Structure formats: C-alpha cells, structure tokens
Amino acid sequence: MKTRDFPDGTILLKAEPGDEILSAATAEIQRRGIFAGGFTGVGACSEAEIGFWDGDKREYLKETIRGPLEILALTGNVAKVEDGKAFLHAHAVLGDRKLNTRGGHLFRAVAEPTCEIILRPLAGELERRMEECGLRLWKL
Amino acid sequence: MKTRDFPDGTILLKAEPGDEILSAATAEIQRRGIFAGGFTGVGACSEAEIGFWDGDKREYLKETIRGPLEILALTGNVAKVEDGKAFLHAHAVLGDRKLNTRGGHLFRAVAEPTCEIILRPLAGELERRMEECGLRLWKL
Amino acid sequence: MKTRDFPDGTILLKAEPGDEILSAATAEIQRRGIFAGGFTGVGACSEAEIGFWDGDKREYLKETIRGPLEILALTGNVAKVEDGKAFLHAHAVLGDRKLNTRGGHLFRAVAEPTCEIILRPLAGELERRMEECGLRLWKL
C-alpha cells in the first residue's frame, strides 16, 4: 500500500495488486497514530469477504465472493478499539461483470489491481466500546 | 442520537437503537443552525422506507423494506428549504442477509443498532427551491 | 452545470437536466485547474453507461442502462492524466423503479433532473500513469 499526504491532512491510500485492502490500510493508519477519521474509496478486487450482522445470533453471516469485482462504494470510519489499536469499520458495495451488485460489512478484499481510498483524519481519538448488542459501537 | 464535534468542524452523529435516523439527524442539524454540508454514513437498520422518483407521475414510488438491513452506503447533503428548515437529502444502498442490495431515496430508517454518520458542515446556506420537475433542487 | 464555492475550498456541482454529468464536471474542474480531490454525489439520470474491467481482455465490458435511474452513490476522485487533463474516476451504484441496484465504473450519465456532487479539491497534482494491467492508476 502506498500513501500520499496532502496539506489539509487528507491522506490517499493506494492498494497494490494482491494487498488485502483493510489490513494494509489499518497497518498504515495504526503506524501514523490516527484514531479517528472518515474515508471513501473505489477500486476493484479479486475476492472479498463481506458479512451481515445477525442480531439474534450475535454474529456475522460471512461469505467470500470470488471476483473479479468492482468496489463501487467503500464507505467507513476509523476509531480506536479497546486494545489500543486503530480499527476500520467499512461497508462495501461490490459489482460483478454483469453489473449486478452485492454488499455488506467488509472483512477482507484483495486488491486487483488497486483500491483508491481517500482518508480524512480527525484530531483526537474516537473510541469504540462493546455494547449490549454484541458490537463495538462509537463511544461519543 | 449522540454527536461529537471535531476541531475542523466535522460532526459525528451516532444513531441509537430505535432512532429514526433521518429525523433525528435533521433535528440535531437544525438545532445547530447548519444549512449546508455533506455527509456519508454506514450502519444497520430494522426497517427502511426508500423511494424512486417517477418523473411522469411527479411522485416518489415508496416501499418500506423490513429488515434487518445493513446500511451499506448513506450519501447525501444538507440544505435549507423554503420554510427555513434544514433538509437532508439522502440516498441509501441497503443490504440484506443474503448480501443482496436494494436502494433508493431515503425517507426513513430505524437504526438497529446504530448508524454512524460523518457530517462536514459548510459555511453559509445552501438553498433548495422547487423546480418545474416537481422537486426542490439546489439553488446555486 | 452550475457550481458554488465555499470558504473551505469545497465546491458543489449541480448537473442540470440533460447534462452529461461526468463530462460537464470534468470541464468545470479542468477550467479551474484542479488536479486532485475527492467527491461523492447523489442524483438521478435518464440513462447511464457503466462498465466492468475485464483484466484478461484488458478492456471494460460496457452497458448502457436506460433509465430513469436514481444515482444512489457516486464515489470517486480527480487526478491528472498524461495529456495534462483533469480526469474523474467515478464508480456509481444505480437504482431502478423496483429499487433494485446495479453498478459499475461510470462512463456517462445524463442528469434527469439533477446530480448533486460535493467535491473536495486537494492542493497540488495527483497523477495517473499507465500500469502493466492496462489501466491508469494513481502515481503516489
């Protein structure tokens, strides 16, 4: 993953072929000590693991979708979780060669050939804390 | 709905379980006197009412989708409408437990358990004015 | 296409009925000498041409979808390409009257009645350069 910083604080993150987008972006964001922010992105991937939160079972129903897939809308935010790590919460809408779409909570996506993420960091720390529903939600 | 302000003016809005996301966000934005801005968000909801503009009938075809649903991409903007109120124009892409997607103009969505919105207010007022098509569009 | 500038540098772009959204926005951005930035948008269109990158064939599989269609999520960025021109890379998720969705790399969309784009320019130039995969990717 390559990055570029702009004077207003915005950071561009470019996934290289084969990069797992979320872990590569998280590592970069963690390294910079960013614990709050928002991002959007577009790109394409060779496969992606997405999920749906089953509130009754208190678990994600996950599926790995084999690509290639266009990443049509990557939307999410950066926070700090209980172990002091940066955590990216991302949802993705994906498109296949028929231009049909599926989407979910993004767990994993392998860039092919790239994903272009625009991150706008925020000052300070945005914490997530485990709530009764079984998810770590924003602590505002 | 809870909020947090950041030094650069960005506001995070967190919908609590059962909050109708659009009306709760609108009330908060109205209270703050914000009449221009852009937002993105992700979350989940127990149900959502979305619509499609039928330009011939000059009305929205609306459907209430029972959830649970992931809010995969919430995209929109804030303006001021003719009655002097803040108005949120939001489109949503929603995902079901099969990871299939539907979407439309968002009228209503009940957070379950949350929706995480990043609002970037803009200085001044962005007005909407009724146009011939029957919709209130940006007056730039 | 109409525009409005805000004090923080954000630019709103409003497509008028019949405007081809991408070319009209590109012309405006080129005219202003903007060669880096990110944008999101919502709107509706009478038709749209979207595509899927076939990495084996090294070409886009394109389809023109007749509308009307809601533009549910327009996400993308601005860069400079080798001929010194501003280039908008945009992905779109589109919704039909059944609230079903399709999406892809956006080549063309005719606004009906509008598309509301929020552009956040970045200082300097973000270049794209042809890579082995056959696409012009970010040069960071």
mmCIF file of N, CA, C and O in Angstrom, chain B residues 52-61 130-135, chain C residues 97:
data_model
loop_
_atom_site.group_PDB
_atom_site.id
_atom_site.type_symbol
_atom_site.label_atom_id
_atom_site.label_comp_id
_atom_site.label_asym_id
_atom_site.label_seq_id
_atom_site.Cartn_x
_atom_site.Cartn_y
_atom_site.Cartn_z
ATOM 1 N N PHE B 52 -38.277 5.858 -5.280
ATOM 2 C CA PHE B 52 -37.781 6.133 -6.629
ATOM 3 C C PHE B 52 -38.655 7.235 -7.210
ATOM 4 O O PHE B 52 -39.893 7.157 -7.169
ATOM 5 N N TRP B 53 -38.022 8.264 -7.748
ATOM 6 C CA TRP B 53 -38.769 9.398 -8.282
ATOM 7 C C TRP B 53 -39.343 9.047 -9.649
ATOM 8 O O TRP B 53 -38.595 8.762 -10.593
ATOM 9 N N ASP B 54 -40.663 9.077 -9.737
ATOM 10 C CA ASP B 54 -41.343 8.871 -11.013
ATOM 11 C C ASP B 54 -41.617 10.251 -11.605
ATOM 12 O O ASP B 54 -42.532 10.954 -11.165
ATOM 13 N N GLY B 55 -40.798 10.623 -12.576
ATOM 14 C CA GLY B 55 -40.876 11.970 -13.133
ATOM 15 C C GLY B 55 -42.166 12.242 -13.890
ATOM 16 O O GLY B 55 -42.590 13.400 -13.996
ATOM 17 N N ASP B 56 -42.781 11.186 -14.418
ATOM 18 C CA ASP B 56 -44.047 11.370 -15.129
ATOM 19 C C ASP B 56 -45.182 11.632 -14.148
ATOM 20 O O ASP B 56 -45.974 12.560 -14.324
ATOM 21 N N LYS B 57 -45.236 10.819 -13.125
ATOM 22 C CA LYS B 57 -46.285 10.995 -12.103
ATOM 23 C C LYS B 57 -45.941 12.127 -11.135
ATOM 24 O O LYS B 57 -46.772 12.522 -10.328
ATOM 25 N N ARG B 58 -44.687 12.583 -11.180
ATOM 26 C CA ARG B 58 -44.206 13.602 -10.258
ATOM 27 C C ARG B 58 -44.437 13.199 -8.811
ATOM 28 O O ARG B 58 -44.904 14.001 -7.984
ATOM 29 N N GLU B 59 -44.098 11.961 -8.527
ATOM 30 C CA GLU B 59 -44.192 11.489 -7.141
ATOM 31 C C GLU B 59 -43.191 10.359 -6.917
ATOM 32 O O GLU B 59 -42.726 9.724 -7.869
ATOM 33 N N TYR B 60 -42.876 10.141 -5.654
ATOM 34 C CA TYR B 60 -41.995 9.035 -5.312
ATOM 35 C C TYR B 60 -42.804 7.746 -5.197
ATOM 36 O O TYR B 60 -43.876 7.736 -4.581
ATOM 37 N N LEU B 61 -42.298 6.692 -5.807
ATOM 38 C CA LEU B 61 -42.792 5.345 -5.564
ATOM 39 C C LEU B 61 -42.041 4.864 -4.325
ATOM 40 O O LEU B 61 -40.817 4.752 -4.355
ATOM 41 N N MET B 130 -38.147 24.811 -5.282
ATOM 42 C CA MET B 130 -38.984 23.967 -6.134
ATOM 43 C C MET B 130 -38.734 24.313 -7.603
ATOM 44 O O MET B 130 -38.760 25.472 -7.993
ATOM 45 N N GLU B 131 -38.473 23.286 -8.390
ATOM 46 C CA GLU B 131 -38.294 23.495 -9.829
ATOM 47 C C GLU B 131 -39.453 22.855 -10.588
ATOM 48 O O GLU B 131 -40.306 22.182 -10.000
ATOM 49 N N GLU B 132 -39.448 23.065 -11.894
ATOM 50 C CA GLU B 132 -40.556 22.583 -12.734
ATOM 51 C C GLU B 132 -40.790 21.085 -12.638
ATOM 52 O O GLU B 132 -41.909 20.619 -12.773
ATOM 53 N N CYS B 133 -39.717 20.358 -12.397
ATOM 54 C CA CYS B 133 -39.830 18.893 -12.344
ATOM 55 C C CYS B 133 -40.638 18.415 -11.144
ATOM 56 O O CYS B 133 -41.034 17.255 -11.080
ATOM 57 N N GLY B 134 -40.862 19.317 -10.189
ATOM 58 C CA GLY B 134 -41.648 18.936 -9.016
ATOM 59 C C GLY B 134 -40.799 18.609 -7.795
ATOM 60 O O GLY B 134 -41.333 18.210 -6.755
ATOM 61 N N LEU B 135 -39.485 18.802 -7.922
ATOM 62 C CA LEU B 135 -38.569 18.537 -6.809
ATOM 63 C C LEU B 135 -37.888 19.839 -6.378
ATOM 64 O O LEU B 135 -37.697 20.745 -7.188
ATOM 65 N N ARG C 97 -36.764 1.590 -10.699
ATOM 66 C CA ARG C 97 -38.057 1.863 -10.068
ATOM 67 C C ARG C 97 -38.521 0.748 -9.145
ATOM 68 O O ARG C 97 -39.410 0.976 -8.322
#
